[in-house]
Coordinates of C-alpha atoms in Angstrom, one line a residue:
X1 CA 41.5 -40.6 48.2
X2 CA 44.3 -40.8 45.6
X3 CA 41.7 -41.8 43.0
X4 CA 39.5 -38.9 43.9
X5 CA 42.5 -36.5 43.6
X6 CA 43.4 -37.9 40.2
X7 CA 39.8 -37.6 39.0
X8 CA 39.6 -34.0 40.3
X9 CA 42.8 -33.1 38.6
X10 CA 41.6 -34.7 35.3
X11 CA 38.4 -32.7 35.5
X12 CA 40.2 -29.4 36.2
X13 CA 42.6 -30.1 33.4
X14 CA 39.7 -30.8 31.0
X15 CA 37.9 -27.6 32.0
X16 CA 41.1 -25.6 31.5
X17 CA 41.5 -27.2 28.0
X18 CA 37.9 -26.4 27.1
X19 CA 38.3 -22.9 28.3
X20 CA 41.4 -22.4 26.3
X21 CA 39.7 -24.0 23.3
X22 CA 36.7 -21.6 23.7
X23 CA 39.1 -18.6 23.9
X24 CA 40.9 -19.8 20.8
X25 CA 37.6 -20.2 19.0
X26 CA 36.3 -16.8 20.1
X27 CA 39.6 -15.2 18.9
X28 CA 39.4 -17.0 15.6
X29 CA 35.8 -15.9 15.2
X30 CA 36.7 -12.3 16.0
X31 CA 39.4 -12.4 13.4
X32 CA 37.0 -13.7 10.9
X33 CA 34.5 -11.0 11.7
X34 CA 37.1 -8.3 11.4
X35 CA 38.2 -9.7 8.0
X36 CA 34.6 -9.8 6.8
X37 CA 33.8 -6.3 8.1
X38 CA 36.8 -5.0 6.2
X39 CA 35.7 -6.8 3.0
X40 CA 32.2 -5.5 3.4
X41 CA 33.1 -1.9 3.9
X42 CA 35.7 -1.9 1.2
X43 CA 33.2 -3.3 -1.4
X44 CA 30.3 -1.2 -0.1
X45 CA 28.4 -4.4 0.8
X46 CA 29.7 -7.6 -0.8
X47 CA 26.7 -10.0 -0.5
X48 CA 28.7 -13.2 0.1
X49 CA 30.6 -11.5 2.9
X50 CA 27.4 -10.1 4.4
X51 CA 25.8 -13.6 4.3
X52 CA 28.9 -15.1 6.0
X53 CA 28.9 -12.4 8.6
X54 CA 25.3 -13.2 9.6
X55 CA 26.1 -16.9 9.6
X56 CA 28.9 -16.5 12.0
X57 CA 26.9 -14.5 14.6
X58 CA 23.3 -15.5 13.8
X59 CA 20.7 -13.2 12.4
X60 CA 19.0 -12.4 15.8
X61 CA 22.3 -11.3 17.4
X62 CA 22.3 -7.8 18.8
X63 CA 25.7 -7.1 17.3
X64 CA 24.4 -8.0 13.9
X65 CA 21.4 -5.6 14.3
X66 CA 23.6 -2.8 15.5
X67 CA 26.3 -3.3 12.9
X68 CA 23.8 -3.6 10.0
X69 CA 22.0 -0.4 11.2
X70 CA 25.4 1.4 10.9
X71 CA 26.0 -0.1 7.4
X72 CA 22.6 0.7 6.1
X73 CA 23.1 4.4 7.1
X74 CA 26.7 4.4 5.8
X75 CA 25.7 2.8 2.4
X76 CA 22.2 4.0 1.7
X77 CA 22.4 3.1 -2.0
X78 CA 23.2 -0.5 -1.5
X79 CA 20.4 -3.0 -1.5
X80 CA 22.6 -5.8 -0.3
X81 CA 22.5 -5.0 3.4
X82 CA 18.7 -5.1 3.8
X83 CA 18.6 -8.1 1.3
X84 CA 21.1 -10.1 3.4
X85 CA 19.0 -9.5 6.6
X86 CA 15.8 -10.3 4.8
X87 CA 17.2 -13.5 3.4
X88 CA 18.4 -14.6 6.8
X89 CA 14.9 -14.0 8.3
X90 CA 13.4 -15.7 5.3
X91 CA 15.5 -18.9 5.8
X92 CA 14.4 -19.0 9.4
X93 CA 10.7 -18.7 8.2
X94 CA 10.3 -15.5 10.0
X95 CA 7.8 -13.1 8.5
X96 CA 9.9 -10.1 9.6
X97 CA 11.8 -10.8 6.4
X98 CA 9.1 -8.9 4.5
X99 CA 10.2 -5.5 5.9
X100 CA 13.8 -6.0 4.8
X101 CA 13.0 -7.5 1.4
X102 CA 10.6 -4.6 0.6
X103 CA 13.4 -2.2 1.5
X104 CA 15.7 -4.1 -0.7
X105 CA 13.2 -3.8 -3.6
X106 CA 12.9 0.0 -2.9
X107 CA 16.7 0.2 -2.9
X108 CA 16.8 -1.3 -6.4
X109 CA 16.9 -5.0 -6.0
X110 CA 14.0 -5.9 -8.2
X111 CA 15.0 -9.4 -8.9
X112 CA 12.5 -12.3 -9.2
X113 CA 14.0 -13.9 -6.1
X114 CA 13.1 -10.9 -3.9
X115 CA 9.5 -10.9 -5.2
X116 CA 9.3 -14.7 -4.8
X117 CA 10.4 -14.6 -1.2
X118 CA 8.0 -11.8 -0.3
X119 CA 5.1 -13.7 -1.8
X120 CA 6.0 -16.9 0.1
X121 CA 6.4 -15.0 3.4
X122 CA 3.1 -13.1 2.9
X123 CA 1.2 -16.4 2.5
X124 CA 3.3 -18.4 4.9
X125 CA 3.9 -20.7 1.9
X126 CA 7.4 -21.7 3.0
X127 CA 6.9 -25.2 1.6
X128 CA 7.2 -23.9 -1.9
X129 CA 10.8 -22.9 -1.6
X130 CA 12.6 -26.3 -1.2
X131 CA 16.3 -27.0 -1.3
X132 CA 17.7 -26.4 -4.8
X133 CA 20.1 -29.2 -5.9
X134 CA 21.1 -30.4 -9.4
X135 CA 18.5 -33.1 -9.2
X136 CA 15.6 -31.2 -7.7
X137 CA 13.8 -30.5 -10.9
X138 CA 14.1 -34.0 -12.3
X139 CA 12.9 -35.4 -8.9
X140 CA 9.9 -33.1 -8.9
X141 CA 8.9 -34.2 -12.5
X142 CA 8.9 -37.8 -11.4
X143 CA 6.8 -37.1 -8.3
X144 CA 4.3 -35.1 -10.4
X145 CA 3.8 -37.8 -13.0
X146 CA 3.5 -40.4 -10.3
X147 CA 0.9 -38.3 -8.4
X148 CA -1.3 -36.5 -10.9
X149 CA -3.7 -35.4 -8.1
X150 CA -1.0 -33.8 -5.9
X151 CA -0.8 -30.0 -6.3
X152 CA 2.2 -29.2 -4.0
X153 CA 5.0 -30.8 -6.1
X154 CA 3.6 -29.0 -9.2
X155 CA 3.6 -25.6 -7.3
X156 CA 7.1 -26.3 -6.2
X157 CA 8.2 -27.0 -9.7
X158 CA 6.7 -23.8 -11.1
X159 CA 8.1 -21.8 -8.2
X160 CA 11.6 -23.1 -8.8
X161 CA 11.4 -22.8 -12.6
X162 CA 9.5 -19.5 -12.8
X163 CA 6.4 -18.8 -14.8
X164 CA 8.4 -17.1 -17.5
X165 CA 10.5 -20.2 -18.1
X166 CA 9.7 -21.6 -21.6
X167 CA 10.7 -25.1 -20.6
X168 CA 8.4 -25.1 -17.6
X169 CA 5.4 -23.6 -19.5
X170 CA 5.8 -26.1 -22.3
X171 CA 6.0 -29.0 -19.8
X172 CA 2.9 -27.8 -18.0
X173 CA 1.0 -27.5 -21.3
X174 CA 2.1 -31.0 -22.3
X175 CA 0.8 -32.3 -18.9
X176 CA -2.5 -30.5 -19.4
X177 CA -2.9 -32.3 -22.8
X178 CA -1.7 -35.6 -21.4
X179 CA -4.0 -35.5 -18.3
X180 CA -7.1 -33.6 -19.5
X181 CA -9.2 -34.7 -16.6
X182 CA -6.8 -33.6 -13.9
X183 CA -7.5 -30.1 -12.5
X184 CA -4.2 -29.6 -10.8
X185 CA -2.2 -28.7 -14.0
X186 CA -4.4 -25.9 -15.3
X187 CA -4.9 -24.8 -11.7
X188 CA -1.2 -24.6 -10.9
X189 CA -0.4 -22.6 -14.1
X190 CA -3.5 -20.4 -13.7
X191 CA -2.8 -19.6 -10.1
X192 CA 0.9 -18.9 -10.9
X193 CA -0.1 -16.4 -13.6
X194 CA -2.8 -14.9 -11.5
X195 CA -0.5 -14.3 -8.6
X196 CA 1.9 -12.6 -11.0
X197 CA -1.0 -10.5 -12.3
X198 CA -0.3 -11.8 -15.8
X199 CA -2.8 -11.6 -18.6
X200 CA -2.0 -15.2 -19.4
X201 CA -4.0 -16.5 -16.3
X202 CA -7.5 -16.4 -17.7
X203 CA -7.6 -19.4 -20.1
X204 CA -6.1 -21.7 -17.5
X205 CA -8.5 -20.6 -14.8
X206 CA -11.4 -21.2 -17.2
X207 CA -10.2 -24.7 -17.8
X208 CA -10.4 -25.2 -14.0
X209 CA -14.0 -24.1 -13.6
X210 CA -14.9 -26.2 -16.7
X211 CA -13.7 -29.2 -14.7
X212 CA -14.9 -28.0 -11.3
X213 CA -17.9 -25.7 -11.8
X214 CA -18.2 -25.0 -8.0
X215 CA -14.6 -23.9 -7.5
X216 CA -15.2 -20.7 -5.5
X217 CA -11.5 -19.9 -5.2
X218 CA -11.0 -19.8 -8.9
X219 CA -14.1 -17.8 -9.5
X220 CA -12.5 -15.2 -7.1
X221 CA -9.4 -15.2 -9.3
X222 CA -11.4 -14.9 -12.4
X223 CA -13.3 -11.9 -10.9
X224 CA -10.2 -10.0 -10.0
X225 CA -8.6 -10.9 -13.3
X226 CA -11.7 -9.5 -15.1
X227 CA -11.2 -6.2 -13.3
X228 CA -7.7 -6.1 -14.8
X229 CA -9.3 -6.5 -18.2
X230 CA -11.7 -3.7 -17.5
X231 CA -14.7 -6.1 -17.4
X232 CA -16.4 -5.0 -14.2
X233 CA -19.7 -6.7 -15.1
X234 CA -17.9 -9.9 -15.7
X235 CA -16.0 -9.4 -12.4
X236 CA -19.2 -9.0 -10.5
X237 CA -20.7 -12.1 -12.2
X238 CA -17.7 -14.3 -11.3
X239 CA -17.8 -13.0 -7.7
X240 CA -21.5 -13.9 -7.5
X241 CA -20.6 -17.5 -8.6
X242 CA -17.9 -17.6 -5.9
X243 CA -20.4 -16.5 -3.2
X244 CA -22.9 -19.1 -4.5
X245 CA -20.4 -21.9 -4.7
X246 CA -19.2 -21.3 -1.1
X247 CA -21.9 -19.7 1.0
X248 CA -19.9 -20.3 4.2
X249 CA -17.0 -18.1 3.2
X250 CA -17.4 -14.5 4.4
X251 CA -14.7 -13.2 2.0
X252 CA -16.7 -14.1 -1.1
X253 CA -19.9 -12.5 0.4
X254 CA -17.9 -9.3 1.2
X255 CA -16.4 -9.0 -2.2
X256 CA -19.7 -9.7 -3.9
X257 CA -21.4 -7.0 -1.8
X258 CA -18.6 -4.6 -2.6
X259 CA -18.9 -5.2 -6.3
X260 CA -22.1 -3.2 -6.3
X261 CA -20.5 -0.1 -4.7
X262 CA -20.2 2.0 -7.9
X263 CA -23.3 0.8 -9.7
X264 CA -26.0 0.3 -7.1
X265 CA -25.5 2.0 -3.7
X266 CA -28.7 0.6 -2.3
X267 CA -27.8 -3.0 -3.2
X268 CA -24.3 -2.5 -1.8
X269 CA -25.7 -1.4 1.5
X270 CA -28.3 -4.2 1.5
X271 CA -25.7 -7.0 0.8
X272 CA -23.2 -5.5 3.3
X273 CA -25.8 -5.6 6.1
X274 CA -26.7 -9.2 5.1
X275 CA -23.0 -10.0 5.4
X276 CA -22.9 -8.5 8.9
X277 CA -26.0 -10.6 9.9
X278 CA -24.6 -13.8 8.5
X279 CA -21.1 -13.4 9.8
X280 CA -21.2 -11.7 13.2
X281 CA -17.8 -13.1 14.2
X282 CA -15.9 -12.4 11.0
X283 CA -13.4 -9.7 10.1
X284 CA -15.2 -9.4 6.8
X285 CA -18.3 -8.1 8.5
X286 CA -16.3 -5.5 10.2
X287 CA -14.6 -4.7 6.9
X288 CA -17.9 -4.2 5.2
X289 CA -19.1 -1.7 7.8
X290 CA -15.8 0.1 7.8
X291 CA -16.2 0.8 4.1
X292 CA -19.8 1.8 4.4
X293 CA -18.8 4.4 6.9
X294 CA -15.6 5.5 5.2
X295 CA -17.3 6.0 1.8
X296 CA -20.4 7.8 3.0
X297 CA -20.8 11.5 2.1
X298 CA -22.8 12.1 5.2
X299 CA -21.2 12.6 8.6
X300 CA -24.5 11.6 10.3
X301 CA -24.4 8.3 8.5
X302 CA -20.7 7.9 9.2
X303 CA -21.4 8.2 12.9
X304 CA -24.3 5.9 12.8
X305 CA -22.4 3.1 11.0
X306 CA -19.2 3.7 13.0
X307 CA -21.1 3.3 16.3
X308 CA -22.7 0.1 15.0
X309 CA -19.3 -1.1 13.9
X310 CA -17.9 -0.5 17.4
X311 CA -21.0 -2.3 19.0
X312 CA -21.1 -5.3 16.7
X313 CA -17.4 -5.8 16.3
X314 CA -15.4 -4.8 19.4
X315 CA -12.3 -3.0 18.3
X316 CA -10.1 -5.0 20.7
X317 CA -11.0 -8.2 18.7
X318 CA -11.4 -6.9 15.2
X319 CA -8.7 -5.0 13.3
X320 CA -11.1 -3.4 10.8
X321 CA -13.2 -2.1 13.7
X322 CA -10.1 -0.7 15.4
X323 CA -9.2 1.1 12.1
X324 CA -12.8 2.4 11.8
X325 CA -12.5 4.0 15.3
X326 CA -9.9 6.4 14.0
X327 CA -12.3 7.6 11.3
X328 CA -15.2 7.8 13.8
X329 CA -13.0 9.9 16.2
X330 CA -12.2 12.3 13.3
X331 CA -15.9 12.7 12.5
X332 CA -16.7 13.4 16.2
X333 CA -14.1 16.2 16.1
X334 CA -15.5 17.6 12.8
X335 CA -19.0 17.7 14.3
X336 CA -17.9 19.3 17.6
X337 CA -18.8 16.2 19.6
X338 CA -15.7 16.3 21.8
X339 CA -17.4 14.5 24.6
X340 CA -17.9 11.4 22.4
X341 CA -14.4 11.8 21.0
X342 CA -13.0 11.7 24.5
X343 CA -15.0 8.7 25.5
X344 CA -14.0 6.8 22.4
X345 CA -10.3 7.7 22.9
X346 CA -10.4 6.6 26.5
X347 CA -12.1 3.3 25.5
X348 CA -9.5 2.6 22.9
X349 CA -6.6 3.1 25.4
X350 CA -3.2 2.6 23.8
X351 CA -4.6 1.2 20.6
X352 CA -3.0 2.9 17.6
X353 CA -2.3 6.6 18.4
X354 CA -5.4 7.1 20.6
X355 CA -3.2 8.6 23.4
X356 CA -2.5 11.5 21.1
X357 CA -6.1 11.7 20.0
X358 CA -7.3 11.8 23.6
X359 CA -4.9 14.7 24.2
X360 CA -6.2 16.5 21.1
X361 CA -9.9 16.2 22.2
X362 CA -9.2 17.2 25.8
X363 CA -7.1 20.2 24.6
X364 CA -10.0 21.4 22.4
X365 CA -12.3 21.4 25.4
X366 CA -9.8 23.1 27.7
X367 CA -8.8 25.7 25.1
X368 CA -12.5 26.5 24.3
X369 CA -13.1 27.0 28.1
X370 CA -10.1 29.3 28.4
X371 CA -11.1 31.3 25.3
X372 CA -14.7 31.8 26.6
X373 CA -13.1 33.2 29.8
X374 CA -10.9 35.5 27.7
X375 CA -7.8 33.8 28.9
X376 CA -6.2 33.9 25.5
X377 CA -2.5 33.6 26.6
X378 CA -3.2 30.3 28.3
X379 CA -5.4 29.2 25.4
X380 CA -2.7 29.9 22.9
X381 CA -0.1 28.2 24.9
X382 CA -2.2 25.0 24.8
X383 CA -2.6 25.0 21.0
X384 CA 0.8 23.3 20.7
X385 CA -1.1 20.1 21.9
X386 CA -3.5 20.3 18.9
X387 CA -1.7 17.8 16.6
X388 CA -3.2 15.6 13.9
X389 CA -1.6 13.3 11.3
X390 CA -1.3 14.4 7.7
X391 CA -4.2 12.2 6.6
X392 CA -6.5 12.9 9.5
X393 CA -10.0 13.7 8.6
X394 CA -10.0 16.2 11.4
X395 CA -7.0 18.1 10.2
X396 CA -8.9 21.0 8.6
X397 CA -11.3 21.2 11.6
X398 CA -8.3 21.6 14.0
X399 CA -6.7 24.2 11.7
X400 CA -9.9 26.2 11.7
X401 CA -10.1 25.9 15.5
X402 CA -6.6 27.1 16.0
X403 CA -7.2 30.1 13.7
X404 CA -10.4 31.0 15.5
X405 CA -8.5 31.2 18.8
X406 CA -5.7 33.3 17.2
X407 CA -8.3 35.7 15.8
X408 CA -10.2 35.9 19.0
X409 CA -7.0 36.7 20.8
X410 CA -6.4 39.6 18.4
X411 CA -3.9 37.9 16.1
X412 CA -5.9 37.9 13.0
X413 CA -2.9 38.2 10.7
X414 CA -1.4 35.0 12.2
X415 CA -4.8 33.3 11.9
X416 CA -5.0 34.3 8.3
X417 CA -1.4 33.1 7.5
X418 CA -2.0 29.8 9.2
X419 CA -5.0 29.0 7.0
X420 CA -3.3 30.3 3.8
X421 CA -0.6 27.7 4.4
X422 CA -3.3 25.0 4.6
X423 CA -5.2 26.3 1.6
X424 CA -2.0 26.4 -0.5
X425 CA -1.5 22.6 -0.1
X426 CA -5.0 21.3 0.2
X427 CA -7.7 23.7 -1.1
X428 CA -11.0 23.6 0.9
X429 CA -14.1 25.7 0.6
X430 CA -14.6 26.1 4.4
X431 CA -11.0 27.1 4.9
X432 CA -11.2 29.6 2.0
X433 CA -14.4 31.2 3.4
X434 CA -12.7 31.9 6.8
X435 CA -9.5 33.2 4.9
X436 CA -11.8 35.6 3.0
X437 CA -13.3 36.8 6.3
X438 CA -10.0 37.3 7.9
X439 CA -8.6 38.9 4.8
X440 CA -11.5 41.4 4.8
X441 CA -10.7 42.3 8.4
X442 CA -7.1 42.9 7.3
X443 CA -8.2 45.0 4.3
X444 CA -7.2 42.5 1.7
X445 CA -9.0 42.2 -1.7
X446 CA -9.8 38.8 -3.2
X447 CA -7.0 39.4 -5.7
X448 CA -4.5 39.9 -2.8
X449 CA -5.8 36.8 -1.0
X450 CA -5.1 34.7 -4.2
X451 CA -1.6 36.2 -4.5
X452 CA -0.9 35.3 -0.8
X453 CA -2.1 31.7 -1.4
X454 CA 0.0 31.4 -4.5
X455 CA 3.1 32.9 -2.9
X456 CA 3.0 29.9 -0.5
X457 CA 2.0 27.4 -3.2
X458 CA 4.9 28.5 -5.4
X459 CA 7.4 27.5 -2.7
X460 CA 6.5 23.9 -3.3
X461 CA 6.1 24.1 -7.1
X462 CA 8.8 22.6 -9.3
X463 CA 9.3 21.8 -13.0
X464 CA 7.7 18.5 -14.1
X465 CA 10.4 16.2 -15.5
X466 CA 10.1 16.1 -19.3
X467 CA 9.2 12.8 -21.0
X468 CA 8.7 11.3 -24.4
X469 CA 6.8 8.0 -24.0
X470 CA 5.1 5.6 -26.3
X471 CA 1.4 5.4 -26.4
X472 CA -0.9 2.3 -26.6
X473 CA -3.2 3.8 -29.2
X474 CA -0.7 4.7 -31.9
X475 CA 2.9 4.5 -32.9
X476 CA 3.4 8.2 -31.9
X477 CA 5.3 9.4 -28.9
X478 CA 3.6 11.6 -26.2
X479 CA 5.8 14.4 -24.8
X480 CA 5.0 16.5 -21.8
X481 CA 5.6 19.6 -23.8
X482 CA 2.8 18.6 -26.2
X483 CA 0.4 19.4 -23.4
X484 CA 1.7 22.9 -22.5
X485 CA -1.2 25.3 -22.1
X486 CA -3.3 22.6 -20.4
X487 CA -3.6 21.4 -16.9
X488 CA -2.2 17.8 -16.7
X489 CA -3.5 15.2 -14.4
X490 CA -0.8 12.5 -14.4
X491 CA -1.2 9.2 -12.7
X492 CA 1.2 6.3 -12.5
X493 CA -0.6 3.0 -12.5
X494 CA -0.8 -0.6 -13.7
X495 CA -3.8 -2.8 -14.5
X496 CA -3.2 -5.1 -11.6
X497 CA -3.2 -2.2 -9.1
X498 CA -6.5 -2.4 -7.1
X499 CA -6.1 1.0 -5.5
X500 CA -5.4 2.5 -8.9
X501 CA -8.6 1.0 -10.3
X502 CA -10.5 2.1 -7.2
X503 CA -9.4 5.7 -7.7
X504 CA -10.1 6.1 -11.4
X505 CA -13.9 6.4 -11.2
X506 CA -13.5 9.4 -8.9
X507 CA -11.1 11.0 -11.3
X508 CA -13.7 10.5 -14.1
X509 CA -16.5 12.0 -11.9
X510 CA -14.4 15.2 -11.5
X511 CA -13.0 15.4 -15.1
X512 CA -16.5 15.3 -16.6
X513 CA -16.9 18.9 -15.4
X514 CA -14.1 20.2 -17.7
X515 CA -13.5 20.4 -21.4
X516 CA -10.5 18.7 -22.9
X517 CA -9.2 22.1 -24.1
X518 CA -8.4 22.7 -20.4
X519 CA -7.3 19.3 -19.1
X520 CA -5.1 16.5 -20.3
X521 CA -5.4 13.2 -18.4
X522 CA -2.4 10.8 -18.7
X523 CA -1.9 7.4 -17.2
X524 CA 1.6 5.9 -17.3
X525 CA 1.6 2.1 -17.0
X526 CA 4.7 1.1 -15.1
X527 CA 4.5 -2.7 -15.7
X528 CA 5.1 -3.6 -19.4
X529 CA 4.4 -7.2 -18.6
X530 CA 0.8 -6.2 -18.1
X531 CA 0.6 -4.4 -21.5
X532 CA -1.9 -6.9 -22.8
X533 CA -4.5 -5.7 -20.3
X534 CA -4.2 -2.0 -21.1
X535 CA -6.4 -1.5 -24.2
X536 CA -9.1 -4.0 -23.2
X537 CA -9.1 -2.2 -19.8
X538 CA -9.6 1.2 -21.5
X539 CA -12.3 -0.2 -23.8
X540 CA -14.2 -1.9 -21.0
X541 CA -14.1 0.9 -18.5
X542 CA -14.4 3.8 -21.0
X543 CA -12.0 5.8 -18.9
X544 CA -10.7 8.9 -20.6
X545 CA -7.0 9.0 -19.8
X546 CA -4.4 8.6 -22.5
X547 CA -2.4 5.4 -21.6
X548 CA 1.4 5.8 -21.9
X549 CA 4.1 3.2 -21.8
X550 CA 6.6 3.4 -18.8
X551 CA 8.5 1.1 -16.4
X552 CA 8.9 1.0 -12.7
X553 CA 12.5 2.0 -12.9
X554 CA 11.8 5.0 -15.1
X555 CA 9.0 6.1 -12.8
X556 CA 11.3 5.8 -9.8
X557 CA 14.3 7.5 -11.5
X558 CA 12.4 10.4 -13.2
X559 CA 9.4 11.1 -11.1
X560 CA 10.6 9.6 -7.8
X561 CA 7.6 7.2 -7.7
X562 CA 7.8 4.5 -5.1
X563 CA 4.3 3.0 -5.4
X564 CA 1.1 3.1 -7.4
X565 CA -1.1 5.0 -7.7
X566 CA 1.0 8.2 -7.5
X567 CA -0.6 11.3 -8.8
X568 CA 0.6 14.7 -10.0
X569 CA -1.2 17.9 -11.1
X570 CA 0.9 20.0 -13.5
X571 CA 0.0 23.5 -14.5
X572 CA -0.3 25.1 -17.9
X573 CA 3.4 26.1 -17.8
X574 CA 4.6 22.5 -17.0
X575 CA 5.1 23.0 -13.2
X576 CA 4.2 20.3 -10.7
X577 CA 1.9 22.1 -8.2
X578 CA 0.2 19.2 -6.4
X579 CA 1.6 15.7 -5.9
X580 CA 1.2 12.5 -3.8
X581 CA -2.5 13.0 -3.3
X582 CA -5.2 10.3 -3.3
X583 CA -8.8 10.7 -4.3
X584 CA -11.8 8.7 -3.2
X585 CA -15.5 9.2 -2.7
X586 CA -14.9 11.5 0.3
X587 CA -12.6 14.0 -1.3
X588 CA -13.5 14.2 -5.0
X589 CA -14.1 17.9 -4.4
X590 CA -10.5 18.4 -3.4
X591 CA -9.4 17.3 -6.9
X592 CA -11.9 19.7 -8.4
X593 CA -10.6 22.6 -6.2
X594 CA -7.0 21.8 -7.1
X595 CA -7.8 21.7 -10.8
X596 CA -9.8 24.9 -10.5
X597 CA -6.9 26.7 -8.9
X598 CA -4.7 25.7 -11.9
X599 CA -7.3 26.4 -14.6
X600 CA -8.0 29.8 -13.1
X601 CA -4.4 30.7 -12.4
X602 CA -3.3 33.9 -14.1
X603 CA 0.1 33.8 -15.7

């Protein structure tokens, strides 16, 4: 009994000691956190202090999330807060880091390290970023020389050294000379330059396919690199080689089919349907049908392809199909097929924003029924439920529907005003025709209607920031004031930007309808490291814009550009009238109407 009592006493004493120790540790931790918090707030975000704060609590701690949310709002101009969180997620190999690192980039942290971490996280290539010690580079060199067929150590070496490091590039080229039959050395350097969208990639990629004529992955790289040079025929040929070298890969089949889009519509359709037949279980098949529907000029065809997409690639299993259903819903609404729109929205359930879409479609049906019964007060009350996103293909259809109800209820002036607001921002022939009808009812002339539209439009108009930028075609500078008296289409781009390259043919289709006495078309390249691409790109594509020299930071600071392409239309007096629009095969006419409004503008 005595022994038991002694043991029990010892246990209680130990627990008390541990409890007191835990309390002491917690107190010390709290003091550390208070001290760090003070240092962070005094310095507006000292990075070392932020990193230590996260280390003390752990990056997934609710306190950290709450405190960082406060700091990010308190210090919106500091990139350190989102960088520190992004880095913590990155070290834990959590892809959520991408969101924070991109925010850090947007906030001004455009260092190579941020870009490297994002690239690693996107590809789940965590093994590239190994511990950095004084001996890491020497150790990697020894491993590489001892294993000339092993790619990973070479990729790690380039990742740590950077593809702009002269020592690293000289070493790679020396290895290429020393081991002429080894494919990994030109591949590693070519891949590195390709991922950086560097004009230096091509010769190394060509060395790879000379050693491995059936390397489909490198043919894909060569194809996309060729697009950056403006060599679309070469890009298509390389993609054809990729598809031939690896017939089992649906990605190569998709890209090869898509390469015919702008030169042979029939061949594009044919190869896309072949893709669907060959790869019925692949996202690439769904992607092919998505783009066939999206780029069609016919609503009838959009519906036919969209319904096939839904049937062949169930939206609950294929992301591209789920995205395509939003487009199909919009076309149903445009065509007045509300029964099909409702059925589709119900089938999609909570996917995306289909709850709001279902409410929209049902509200259209209910409002139409009320209006037919002359119950306009009830009908108008329900119009608050008619909501679409800014980029919805059904936005104008819904705007016209609302206006029709207002007019039928006797509020023609309100119907007119609602459509004038739409027309001011996004000109549309159908909208204008109804505006003209309502304007006639209200006793307005065409001149007065134009004045009303411009009165709204002018509320959003602001002076275009002046610039004086170098050109790629001469030593002269190009100034915005040099183009006064012309309408200016200004696009911010860079050769590696796929969406930029995709938009440019549609710009050209529209601009061919005008003379250069009316229009100036300027393209500001924001990545000087891609300068070598620019003139070959212009020569190969024969695009008509004047290429100007810029930087990402200049574009962000002066024109508030946060991504490419970003487009502006500037009137003859140097005022930005339209901005942040995108043009594709579906809405080329929008660009034409916007330009017409500026060309025809009086005064």
